[in-house]
Amino acid sequence: MLSDLRHAVRVLGKARGWTLVVLVSLALGIGANTALFSAVDGMLFQTLPVADPDGLVRLRWTGDNGAARGVTSAGTTGGRGVSGSFSYPAFEALRDAGETLAGMFAATPTSLTLVVDGRAEIATGLAATGDYLRVLGVQPAAGRAIGPDDDRPGAEPVAMISHSFRERRFGPEADPTGTVIRVNDVPTTIVGVLPPGYVGIRRPDATAADVHLPLATLRLPEGYGSLTDATFWWLPIMGRLAPGATAAQVQGNLDGVLRAAAQSALASFLDGLTEDERGLARNRNRSAEPRLLVSSGRQGLYDASPRSSGQALVLGVVVALVLLIVCANVATLLLSRAASREREVAIRMSVGATRGRLVRQLLTESLLLSAAGGTLALPVAWAARRLLPFGQASPFDWRVFAFAGGLSLAAGIAFSLVPALRATRADPAGALKEQTRNVALSRSRLSRTLIVAQVAVSLALLVGAGLFLKTLANLRGVDVGFNPERVLLFQLDSTRSGYAAEESVALYTRIADRLRVLPGVRSVTVAQTALLGGGVWISTVHVEGQTGAGQGTHMMTVAPGFFDTMEIPLLAGRGFEPRDDADAPRVAVINAAAATELFGTGDAVGRRFGFDPEERGEVEVVGVVRDTRYDDLRGAAPPTVFRSAVQSPLRSATFALRTAGPPNALTPAVRESVRQIDPRLPIMNVTTQTAAIAERMSAERLYAVAYASFGGLATLLAAIGLFGLASYTVTRRTGEIGIRMALGAPSTGIAWMVLRESLVLVAAGVAAGVGMVLLAGRLVASLIHGLAPTDPVTIVQAAVLLAVIAAAAAWLPARRASRVDPLTALQDE
C-alpha cells in the first residue's frame, strides 16, 4: 500500500495542471455538500450540549383549550394545532404531580432593556423557574447559580449573565458578580456567569441569552399577562425523566393533570364574568380538553421552520447535482488521461502485473485525489456555510469531518472504478502495437455519455438561476403602494423601561416632535409595525348588518400623519385627525381591498364594523386609502384595517422618518435625540424601508445566488470536460486528420469536423436538460414569481449561453486539429 501511495504521488506530481483541475473540482463539489450538511446537521440533528440531553423531555398540547384566552408562540408549535405554551398555574400543577420526572422547569425568552454603567441597551433574556439550571445540569463558570429561593415573589432581583455578555460588557477576566444593573428599570444584582459552552434551550446551534432571570421576579410589561393568570398560556415547559421512566409514562402521568388544570381555569374565568358577558359569542360553548404531548427534549425548544426545511431541500438538490457533475467530470478526465497511459499499463501487464494489481494502483491514485480534494473542501465548507440563511452557527465538529471523509471516499470510488476497469481491459500485445481502436471507441462513448449528462444538469441549474434572477427582478418591480425611498425606521419599547401605556402615548409624541425639527427630516410618523417589516397582525372583523363568523383582515395601528409620511394616497373620506382622540368615537381607515371585501362595491365611508359579534357598530370607517403590501410582495395586497394610535395606545412603536437625503446619515442624530429625552430608552432595529423590503426577498436572493454560483460552476466543469474530450479525440485521430489534410481537406473543414462532434454532444445534453427542467418545474413553482417554471425565454437563454461556452471550450482543440502538419502526422502514424 505504501508503494502504491508513493507511486501515486509521483504520477500525480508529473501532471500538475491536470491534478490541480481535479482537486479544485473536488474541493468545490465536496465543500458545497459538506457546508449544507453542517447547516442541516445543526438544524435537525444536533442535541443540546448539556448533561444527558436524551434524558430531557418537552411538553406540548393539542386539542380544544377554551381556558387559553391568550396563547403566545414562545414555545413554538411543532405542527398545526400543537402548542408548546402553558400558563404558570398549569405549570405548577404539572410540576407538583410529576412523579415520572426528576425535575421540571418553565422558561421563556424575552427582550430586555438594560442599563449598565449608565448606558441603555437591548439585550436578549431568558426568564426561568428556579430548577432550570439544576434540571439541565449546568454549573456556573463564576459566582453561583439561580435557585428556587431566587424564584419566589418578593425575592431580591438577581441575574446570571452569559459568558459572551461578560466578555463584551465587562471584559474576559473581569468578575461581574455583585454588580448591580437595571433590567427593565429594576435594580438587579449579577450573582453568576454561565459557562462558555452553554447555549440555552432554544436550539443547539444558538447562543445563550445575555441575561438569565428568575421568572417570579421578572418585571413583565403591561399586557403581557402574569404568573397568576390561568388563562394566559405563554410558558414553554421541559423536564428530565426520572430513572427508568419514559416519555410515554410521563404523558400518561400528566395528561389528566393538564386537563383538570385547564378545566379549573376555565370554570374560574367564567365564574368571574357577569351573566351578560357569559352570553357573548366568544364565551359561549367554551370547553377545555387539551391533550398533553410529551416528546424528546434533546434538541431543546426547537422546531425547524418550514421555510428553512424548504431551503435545505432546494439547496440539497443543487449541491447534489453539482457533486454528480464533479464526479462525471473527473471520470471524463480520468478516461482521457488513461489514453496516454495505455502503453504504461500494457508494459506492466506484459511483465506479469495482474489486472487486479493495476486496478488497485489506479484506484489508489484516484482515492488519493479524492482525499486531497476532501481535505481542501473543509475550508471551502467553512466559508460556504456562512452564506446559508440557516445553521450558520452549527458546530463544525467531528461529524462534519466524518461526512466530508465519507463523501470523499464515495466520490473517489464513484468516479474512478469504471475508468480503472476500462484502462486495464486492453490486450497488452495489441496495446503495444497501438491497435486499440475498439478500446478507444468504447472509452469515447462513455466519455460522451458523461459529457451529455454534465451539459443536461448544467442547463437545469442555469435555468434555475435565470428563474430566480428574474423572480428577484419581478419582486423588485412590485408596486408596494407607498414610497419606500428615503425612509428611516427604528423601534422603541417604552413599557420595558417602566412606562405605562398611557405614558407611552405622550412619550412617543414628544420623541416625534423632537425628531421633526432635525435638519433633513421632512416628516415623522409612528406605527405598530413597519409595512413589509415582517410583523403580521390579523383580526376578525364583524360588519354591521351582516351575520356570520366575520372576516379575517390584516390590522395596523398608526398615528395621525402616517399616510402622508408614507405617501399612501387617500381614495375617499379622510385620514386620522386631532379630533379622533381617546374620548372620541372609534374610527378606522381601511384600504381598497378591505372596502371591497367588507362592504362590496358601495361607498365604504360611514359604514361600521366591530371586532366582536355583539359590537358590530363600534368602529366607523372615515377613509379609504390605496392598497399597500403588508408583509409579502407576492399576491394581491391583503384587506387591511388601520386603527388610530391615539385611540389604541401603542406599547412598542416603529418610527418612520421621511428624509431629504440618505436616511442612514440621520441615525446618530436620532439616537442622540432619543437619549436626551430618556437615556433609558434604547433604539432597536434601525434600518431603512428599502432595506426592510429587500429583507423580504432574502430567500429568493439566496436561491438566485446559489443557482447562479453552482450553475456557473457546473457549466465551467462541463466546459472543462468537453475540452478534455475534444483534446483526447484530436490526439487519438491525429493520423486520420493527417491523411485527410494530405488528400486536400481544408483546415476549416477539419476544425468544423471536431467542433461539430462537440456541438452534437451539447445539443443532446441541452435536449436532456430541457426534459429535466420540465420534470422538475413543480419543485420551484412556489418559489418563483411572475413567470412559469418552464419559461421558454429563460430556457432558450440558458441553452444559448451554455452552447456559446461549450463552443468556446471545443474551439481550441478544433483549432489545434486544423493546424496539424500532415507529414508529421503520417510519420507518427
mmCIF file of N, CA, C and O in Angstrom, residues 349-427:
data_model
loop_
_atom_site.group_PDB
_atom_site.id
_atom_site.type_symbol
_atom_site.label_atom_id
_atom_site.label_comp_id
_atom_site.label_asym_id
_atom_site.label_seq_id
_atom_site.Cartn_x
_atom_site.Cartn_y
_atom_site.Cartn_z
ATOM 1 N N MET A 349 1.486 -5.049 -17.592
ATOM 2 C CA MET A 349 0.764 -6.312 -17.696
ATOM 3 C C MET A 349 1.612 -7.364 -18.410
ATOM 4 O O MET A 349 1.577 -8.559 -18.076
ATOM 5 N N SER A 350 2.414 -6.910 -19.398
ATOM 6 C CA SER A 350 3.229 -7.858 -20.160
ATOM 7 C C SER A 350 4.371 -8.435 -19.329
ATOM 8 O O SER A 350 4.889 -9.516 -19.636
ATOM 9 N N VAL A 351 4.789 -7.726 -18.298
ATOM 10 C CA VAL A 351 5.876 -8.235 -17.447
ATOM 11 C C VAL A 351 5.342 -8.944 -16.211
ATOM 12 O O VAL A 351 6.100 -9.212 -15.275
ATOM 13 N N GLY A 352 4.020 -9.179 -16.170
ATOM 14 C CA GLY A 352 3.479 -10.025 -15.116
ATOM 15 C C GLY A 352 2.514 -9.379 -14.151
ATOM 16 O O GLY A 352 1.968 -10.076 -13.276
ATOM 17 N N ALA A 353 2.292 -8.087 -14.249
ATOM 18 C CA ALA A 353 1.346 -7.454 -13.318
ATOM 19 C C ALA A 353 -0.071 -7.934 -13.616
ATOM 20 O O ALA A 353 -0.489 -7.986 -14.773
ATOM 21 N N THR A 354 -0.796 -8.312 -12.588
ATOM 22 C CA THR A 354 -2.180 -8.760 -12.776
ATOM 23 C C THR A 354 -3.102 -7.554 -12.947
ATOM 24 O O THR A 354 -2.777 -6.425 -12.560
ATOM 25 N N ARG A 355 -4.260 -7.843 -13.504
ATOM 26 C CA ARG A 355 -5.230 -6.758 -13.690
ATOM 27 C C ARG A 355 -5.685 -6.188 -12.350
ATOM 28 O O ARG A 355 -5.837 -4.982 -12.189
ATOM 29 N N GLY A 356 -5.870 -7.084 -11.353
ATOM 30 C CA GLY A 356 -6.268 -6.616 -10.031
ATOM 31 C C GLY A 356 -5.243 -5.692 -9.417
ATOM 32 O O GLY A 356 -5.575 -4.706 -8.757
ATOM 33 N N ARG A 357 -3.962 -6.018 -9.624
ATOM 34 C CA ARG A 357 -2.891 -5.174 -9.076
ATOM 35 C C ARG A 357 -2.919 -3.794 -9.706
ATOM 36 O O ARG A 357 -2.734 -2.771 -9.021
ATOM 37 N N LEU A 358 -3.148 -3.743 -11.028
ATOM 38 C CA LEU A 358 -3.176 -2.453 -11.715
ATOM 39 C C LEU A 358 -4.422 -1.647 -11.334
ATOM 40 O O LEU A 358 -4.363 -0.428 -11.180
ATOM 41 N N VAL A 359 -5.549 -2.344 -11.195
ATOM 42 C CA VAL A 359 -6.774 -1.645 -10.764
ATOM 43 C C VAL A 359 -6.564 -1.038 -9.383
ATOM 44 O O VAL A 359 -6.962 0.106 -9.112
ATOM 45 N N ARG A 360 -5.913 -1.788 -8.493
ATOM 46 C CA ARG A 360 -5.641 -1.265 -7.147
ATOM 47 C C ARG A 360 -4.761 -0.016 -7.214
ATOM 48 O O ARG A 360 -4.973 0.954 -6.496
ATOM 49 N N GLN A 361 -3.745 -0.050 -8.099
ATOM 50 C CA GLN A 361 -2.873 1.105 -8.239
ATOM 51 C C GLN A 361 -3.640 2.335 -8.739
ATOM 52 O O GLN A 361 -3.494 3.429 -8.206
ATOM 53 N N LEU A 362 -4.488 2.122 -9.752
ATOM 54 C CA LEU A 362 -5.250 3.248 -10.302
ATOM 55 C C LEU A 362 -6.277 3.766 -9.288
ATOM 56 O O LEU A 362 -6.509 4.979 -9.184
ATOM 57 N N LEU A 363 -6.882 2.842 -8.543
ATOM 58 C CA LEU A 363 -7.819 3.274 -7.507
ATOM 59 C C LEU A 363 -7.097 4.044 -6.404
ATOM 60 O O LEU A 363 -7.643 5.007 -5.842
ATOM 61 N N THR A 364 -5.881 3.626 -6.079
ATOM 62 C CA THR A 364 -5.108 4.347 -5.066
ATOM 63 C C THR A 364 -4.848 5.777 -5.508
ATOM 64 O O THR A 364 -4.976 6.725 -4.713
ATOM 65 N N GLU A 365 -4.502 5.964 -6.771
ATOM 66 C CA GLU A 365 -4.283 7.318 -7.283
ATOM 67 C C GLU A 365 -5.564 8.147 -7.175
ATOM 68 O O GLU A 365 -5.535 9.314 -6.756
ATOM 69 N N SER A 366 -6.700 7.521 -7.541
ATOM 70 C CA SER A 366 -7.969 8.261 -7.506
ATOM 71 C C SER A 366 -8.386 8.578 -6.077
ATOM 72 O O SER A 366 -8.863 9.683 -5.783
ATOM 73 N N LEU A 367 -8.208 7.614 -5.168
ATOM 74 C CA LEU A 367 -8.585 7.858 -3.780
ATOM 75 C C LEU A 367 -7.665 8.893 -3.138
ATOM 76 O O LEU A 367 -8.097 9.659 -2.271
ATOM 77 N N LEU A 368 -6.403 8.918 -3.551
ATOM 78 C CA LEU A 368 -5.513 9.972 -3.066
ATOM 79 C C LEU A 368 -5.996 11.332 -3.529
ATOM 80 O O LEU A 368 -5.993 12.312 -2.773
ATOM 81 N N LEU A 369 -6.453 11.387 -4.783
ATOM 82 C CA LEU A 369 -7.029 12.633 -5.294
ATOM 83 C C LEU A 369 -8.264 13.034 -4.487
ATOM 84 O O LEU A 369 -8.422 14.198 -4.095
ATOM 85 N N SER A 370 -9.162 12.064 -4.260
ATOM 86 C CA SER A 370 -10.399 12.397 -3.539
ATOM 87 C C SER A 370 -10.106 12.794 -2.100
ATOM 88 O O SER A 370 -10.763 13.683 -1.540
ATOM 89 N N ALA A 371 -9.099 12.149 -1.463
ATOM 90 C CA ALA A 371 -8.743 12.519 -0.099
ATOM 91 C C ALA A 371 -8.185 13.929 -0.039
ATOM 92 O O ALA A 371 -8.541 14.725 0.855
ATOM 93 N N ALA A 372 -7.317 14.264 -0.995
ATOM 94 C CA ALA A 372 -6.781 15.623 -1.039
ATOM 95 C C ALA A 372 -7.887 16.632 -1.339
ATOM 96 O O ALA A 372 -7.948 17.712 -0.729
ATOM 97 N N GLY A 373 -8.777 16.255 -2.261
ATOM 98 C CA GLY A 373 -9.902 17.149 -2.558
ATOM 99 C C GLY A 373 -10.820 17.334 -1.376
ATOM 100 O O GLY A 373 -11.310 18.434 -1.104
ATOM 101 N N GLY A 374 -11.063 16.243 -0.601
ATOM 102 C CA GLY A 374 -11.890 16.359 0.587
ATOM 103 C C GLY A 374 -11.252 17.218 1.656
ATOM 104 O O GLY A 374 -11.934 17.966 2.361
ATOM 105 N N THR A 375 -9.925 17.139 1.783
ATOM 106 C CA THR A 375 -9.223 17.998 2.748
ATOM 107 C C THR A 375 -9.349 19.463 2.355
ATOM 108 O O THR A 375 -9.616 20.331 3.201
ATOM 109 N N LEU A 376 -9.173 19.739 1.062
ATOM 110 C CA LEU A 376 -9.336 21.120 0.593
ATOM 111 C C LEU A 376 -10.784 21.587 0.691
ATOM 112 O O LEU A 376 -11.045 22.790 0.751
ATOM 113 N N ALA A 377 -11.719 20.634 0.725
ATOM 114 C CA ALA A 377 -13.136 21.002 0.801
ATOM 115 C C ALA A 377 -13.515 21.557 2.166
ATOM 116 O O ALA A 377 -14.500 22.297 2.281
ATOM 117 N N LEU A 378 -12.762 21.227 3.220
ATOM 118 C CA LEU A 378 -13.129 21.677 4.567
ATOM 119 C C LEU A 378 -13.103 23.196 4.704
ATOM 120 O O LEU A 378 -14.071 23.781 5.209
ATOM 121 N N PRO A 379 -12.030 23.892 4.291
ATOM 122 C CA PRO A 379 -12.111 25.357 4.347
ATOM 123 C C PRO A 379 -13.164 25.937 3.423
ATOM 124 O O PRO A 379 -13.762 26.975 3.733
ATOM 125 N N VAL A 380 -13.406 25.269 2.289
ATOM 126 C CA VAL A 380 -14.484 25.723 1.405
ATOM 127 C C VAL A 380 -15.824 25.620 2.129
ATOM 128 O O VAL A 380 -16.657 26.532 2.081
ATOM 129 N N ALA A 381 -16.054 24.504 2.820
ATOM 130 C CA ALA A 381 -17.303 24.311 3.560
ATOM 131 C C ALA A 381 -17.438 25.317 4.691
ATOM 132 O O ALA A 381 -18.522 25.851 4.955
ATOM 133 N N TRP A 382 -16.331 25.577 5.391
ATOM 134 C CA TRP A 382 -16.362 26.541 6.495
ATOM 135 C C TRP A 382 -16.794 27.919 6.003
ATOM 136 O O TRP A 382 -17.581 28.604 6.656
ATOM 137 N N ALA A 383 -16.275 28.322 4.853
ATOM 138 C CA ALA A 383 -16.631 29.631 4.312
ATOM 139 C C ALA A 383 -18.034 29.619 3.714
ATOM 140 O O ALA A 383 -18.804 30.566 3.899
ATOM 141 N N ALA A 384 -18.406 28.529 3.030
ATOM 142 C CA ALA A 384 -19.680 28.492 2.313
ATOM 143 C C ALA A 384 -20.871 28.444 3.256
ATOM 144 O O ALA A 384 -21.930 29.005 2.954
ATOM 145 N N ARG A 385 -20.740 27.800 4.410
ATOM 146 C CA ARG A 385 -21.905 27.682 5.297
ATOM 147 C C ARG A 385 -22.315 29.023 5.876
ATOM 148 O O ARG A 385 -23.448 29.198 6.315
ATOM 149 N N ARG A 386 -21.400 29.992 5.881
ATOM 150 C CA ARG A 386 -21.745 31.326 6.366
ATOM 151 C C ARG A 386 -22.715 32.026 5.418
ATOM 152 O O ARG A 386 -23.343 33.019 5.788
ATOM 153 N N LEU A 387 -22.813 31.524 4.179
ATOM 154 C CA LEU A 387 -23.705 32.128 3.205
ATOM 155 C C LEU A 387 -25.122 31.592 3.328
ATOM 156 O O LEU A 387 -26.040 32.142 2.725
ATOM 157 N N LEU A 388 -25.308 30.523 4.106
ATOM 158 C CA LEU A 388 -26.625 29.920 4.231
ATOM 159 C C LEU A 388 -27.470 30.696 5.237
ATOM 160 O O LEU A 388 -26.956 31.217 6.220
ATOM 161 N N PRO A 389 -28.805 30.759 5.005
ATOM 162 C CA PRO A 389 -29.668 31.507 5.924
ATOM 163 C C PRO A 389 -30.029 30.724 7.173
ATOM 164 O O PRO A 389 -30.709 31.232 8.049
ATOM 165 N N PHE A 390 -29.599 29.486 7.290
ATOM 166 C CA PHE A 390 -29.903 28.668 8.455
ATOM 167 C C PHE A 390 -28.651 27.896 8.842
ATOM 168 O O PHE A 390 -27.784 27.615 8.032
ATOM 169 N N GLY A 391 -28.554 27.553 10.102
ATOM 170 C CA GLY A 391 -27.459 26.723 10.567
ATOM 171 C C GLY A 391 -26.097 27.370 10.503
ATOM 172 O O GLY A 391 -25.075 26.681 10.489
ATOM 173 N N GLN A 392 -26.041 28.708 10.487
ATOM 174 C CA GLN A 392 -24.746 29.371 10.358
ATOM 175 C C GLN A 392 -23.862 29.152 11.581
ATOM 176 O O GLN A 392 -22.638 29.183 11.471
ATOM 177 N N ALA A 393 -24.476 28.936 12.732
ATOM 178 C CA ALA A 393 -23.695 28.728 13.953
ATOM 179 C C ALA A 393 -23.556 27.245 14.292
ATOM 180 O O ALA A 393 -23.177 26.904 15.405
ATOM 181 N N SER A 394 -23.870 26.374 13.336
ATOM 182 C CA SER A 394 -23.783 24.939 13.591
ATOM 183 C C SER A 394 -22.350 24.543 13.918
ATOM 184 O O SER A 394 -21.407 25.054 13.305
ATOM 185 N N PRO A 395 -22.164 23.615 14.851
ATOM 186 C CA PRO A 395 -20.799 23.187 15.196
ATOM 187 C C PRO A 395 -20.095 22.551 14.001
ATOM 188 O O PRO A 395 -20.678 21.754 13.272
ATOM 189 N N PHE A 396 -18.851 22.920 13.820
ATOM 190 C CA PHE A 396 -18.023 22.311 12.773
ATOM 191 C C PHE A 396 -17.206 21.224 13.457
ATOM 192 O O PHE A 396 -16.015 21.377 13.704
ATOM 193 N N ASP A 397 -17.869 20.097 13.755
ATOM 194 C CA ASP A 397 -17.274 19.099 14.635
ATOM 195 C C ASP A 397 -16.913 17.827 13.882
ATOM 196 O O ASP A 397 -16.859 17.792 12.652
ATOM 197 N N TRP A 398 -16.697 16.764 14.650
ATOM 198 C CA TRP A 398 -16.231 15.505 14.071
ATOM 199 C C TRP A 398 -17.219 14.935 13.080
ATOM 200 O O TRP A 398 -16.826 14.231 12.130
ATOM 201 N N ARG A 399 -18.517 15.204 13.259
ATOM 202 C CA ARG A 399 -19.491 14.675 12.320
ATOM 203 C C ARG A 399 -19.344 15.303 10.941
ATOM 204 O O ARG A 399 -19.530 14.641 9.921
ATOM 205 N N VAL A 400 -19.007 16.598 10.938
ATOM 206 C CA VAL A 400 -18.771 17.258 9.656
ATOM 207 C C VAL A 400 -17.532 16.675 8.982
ATOM 208 O O VAL A 400 -17.530 16.399 7.774
ATOM 209 N N PHE A 401 -16.474 16.460 9.773
ATOM 210 C CA PHE A 401 -15.258 15.854 9.220
ATOM 211 C C PHE A 401 -15.548 14.439 8.722
ATOM 212 O O PHE A 401 -15.047 14.035 7.664
ATOM 213 N N ALA A 402 -16.341 13.683 9.485
ATOM 214 C CA ALA A 402 -16.674 12.324 9.069
ATOM 215 C C ALA A 402 -17.489 12.339 7.775
ATOM 216 O O ALA A 402 -17.278 11.497 6.884
ATOM 217 N N PHE A 403 -18.417 13.275 7.662
ATOM 218 C CA PHE A 403 -19.215 13.370 6.438
ATOM 219 C C PHE A 403 -18.329 13.697 5.244
ATOM 220 O O PHE A 403 -18.454 13.082 4.177
ATOM 221 N N ALA A 404 -17.425 14.674 5.426
ATOM 222 C CA ALA A 404 -16.524 15.042 4.327
ATOM 223 C C ALA A 404 -15.653 13.857 3.935
ATOM 224 O O ALA A 404 -15.431 13.595 2.739
ATOM 225 N N GLY A 405 -15.161 13.108 4.941
ATOM 226 C CA GLY A 405 -14.338 11.942 4.638
ATOM 227 C C GLY A 405 -15.117 10.862 3.918
ATOM 228 O O GLY A 405 -14.643 10.285 2.924
ATOM 229 N N GLY A 406 -16.323 10.573 4.402
ATOM 230 C CA GLY A 406 -17.146 9.560 3.748
ATOM 231 C C GLY A 406 -17.536 9.950 2.337
ATOM 232 O O GLY A 406 -17.538 9.118 1.417
ATOM 233 N N LEU A 407 -17.885 11.228 2.166
ATOM 234 C CA LEU A 407 -18.255 11.701 0.828
ATOM 235 C C LEU A 407 -17.061 11.651 -0.116
ATOM 236 O O LEU A 407 -17.198 11.301 -1.298
ATOM 237 N N SER A 408 -15.878 11.979 0.381
ATOM 238 C CA SER A 408 -14.673 11.908 -0.444
ATOM 239 C C SER A 408 -14.403 10.481 -0.884
ATOM 240 O O SER A 408 -14.068 10.229 -2.049
ATOM 241 N N LEU A 409 -14.556 9.538 0.053
ATOM 242 C CA LEU A 409 -14.338 8.137 -0.287
ATOM 243 C C LEU A 409 -15.351 7.657 -1.325
ATOM 244 O O LEU A 409 -14.982 7.003 -2.318
ATOM 245 N N ALA A 410 -16.633 8.002 -1.097
ATOM 246 C CA ALA A 410 -17.667 7.579 -2.046
ATOM 247 C C ALA A 410 -17.442 8.205 -3.421
ATOM 248 O O ALA A 410 -17.584 7.535 -4.456
ATOM 249 N N ALA A 411 -17.094 9.488 -3.431
ATOM 250 C CA ALA A 411 -16.847 10.153 -4.712
ATOM 251 C C ALA A 411 -15.643 9.542 -5.414
ATOM 252 O O ALA A 411 -15.655 9.331 -6.639
ATOM 253 N N GLY A 412 -14.580 9.242 -4.632
ATOM 254 C CA GLY A 412 -13.392 8.650 -5.237
ATOM 255 C C GLY A 412 -13.685 7.323 -5.899
ATOM 256 O O GLY A 412 -13.205 7.039 -7.008
ATOM 257 N N ILE A 413 -14.490 6.495 -5.244
ATOM 258 C CA ILE A 413 -14.848 5.202 -5.831
ATOM 259 C C ILE A 413 -15.763 5.412 -7.037
ATOM 260 O O ILE A 413 -15.608 4.749 -8.077
ATOM 261 N N ALA A 414 -16.707 6.361 -6.912
ATOM 262 C CA ALA A 414 -17.681 6.575 -7.984
ATOM 263 C C ALA A 414 -17.026 7.017 -9.283
ATOM 264 O O ALA A 414 -17.377 6.544 -10.368
ATOM 265 N N PHE A 415 -16.065 7.941 -9.205
ATOM 266 C CA PHE A 415 -15.505 8.467 -10.453
ATOM 267 C C PHE A 415 -14.303 7.681 -10.958
ATOM 268 O O PHE A 415 -13.808 7.951 -12.049
ATOM 269 N N SER A 416 -13.801 6.720 -10.157
ATOM 270 C CA SER A 416 -12.567 6.057 -10.577
ATOM 271 C C SER A 416 -12.733 4.600 -10.942
ATOM 272 O O SER A 416 -11.894 4.044 -11.670
ATOM 273 N N LEU A 417 -13.771 3.943 -10.463
ATOM 274 C CA LEU A 417 -13.858 2.500 -10.650
ATOM 275 C C LEU A 417 -13.979 2.124 -12.122
ATOM 276 O O LEU A 417 -13.227 1.271 -12.625
ATOM 277 N N VAL A 418 -14.926 2.740 -12.825
ATOM 278 C CA VAL A 418 -15.115 2.403 -14.240
ATOM 279 C C VAL A 418 -13.889 2.764 -15.074
ATOM 280 O O VAL A 418 -13.419 1.943 -15.881
ATOM 281 N N PRO A 419 -13.306 3.980 -14.931
ATOM 282 C CA PRO A 419 -12.077 4.265 -15.694
ATOM 283 C C PRO A 419 -10.950 3.286 -15.397
ATOM 284 O O PRO A 419 -10.205 2.908 -16.301
ATOM 285 N N ALA A 420 -10.811 2.865 -14.130
ATOM 286 C CA ALA A 420 -9.744 1.921 -13.801
ATOM 287 C C ALA A 420 -9.972 0.570 -14.469
ATOM 288 O O ALA A 420 -9.034 -0.051 -14.995
ATOM 289 N N LEU A 421 -11.217 0.086 -14.454
ATOM 290 C CA LEU A 421 -11.508 -1.190 -15.096
ATOM 291 C C LEU A 421 -11.310 -1.112 -16.599
ATOM 292 O O LEU A 421 -10.787 -2.049 -17.219
ATOM 293 N N ARG A 422 -11.692 -0.022 -17.207
ATOM 294 C CA ARG A 422 -11.533 0.128 -18.654
ATOM 295 C C ARG A 422 -10.075 0.266 -19.038
ATOM 296 O O ARG A 422 -9.634 -0.229 -20.081
ATOM 297 N N ALA A 423 -9.301 0.964 -18.215
ATOM 298 C CA ALA A 423 -7.889 1.171 -18.555
ATOM 299 C C ALA A 423 -7.108 -0.129 -18.552
ATOM 300 O O ALA A 423 -6.091 -0.259 -19.242
ATOM 301 N N THR A 424 -7.568 -1.103 -17.768
ATOM 302 C CA THR A 424 -6.843 -2.367 -17.655
ATOM 303 C C THR A 424 -7.482 -3.485 -18.458
ATOM 304 O O THR A 424 -7.110 -4.651 -18.299
ATOM 305 N N ARG A 425 -8.450 -3.161 -19.320
ATOM 306 C CA ARG A 425 -9.152 -4.194 -20.078
ATOM 307 C C ARG A 425 -8.473 -4.525 -21.397
ATOM 308 O O ARG A 425 -8.745 -5.541 -22.013
ATOM 309 N N ALA A 426 -7.579 -3.644 -21.856
ATOM 310 C CA ALA A 426 -6.986 -3.830 -23.182
ATOM 311 C C ALA A 426 -6.014 -5.005 -23.195
ATOM 312 O O ALA A 426 -5.405 -5.352 -22.177
ATOM 313 N N ASP A 427 -5.870 -5.604 -24.385
ATOM 314 C CA ASP A 427 -4.891 -6.671 -24.590
ATOM 315 C C ASP A 427 -3.486 -6.069 -24.646
ATOM 316 O O ASP A 427 -3.245 -5.142 -25.425
#
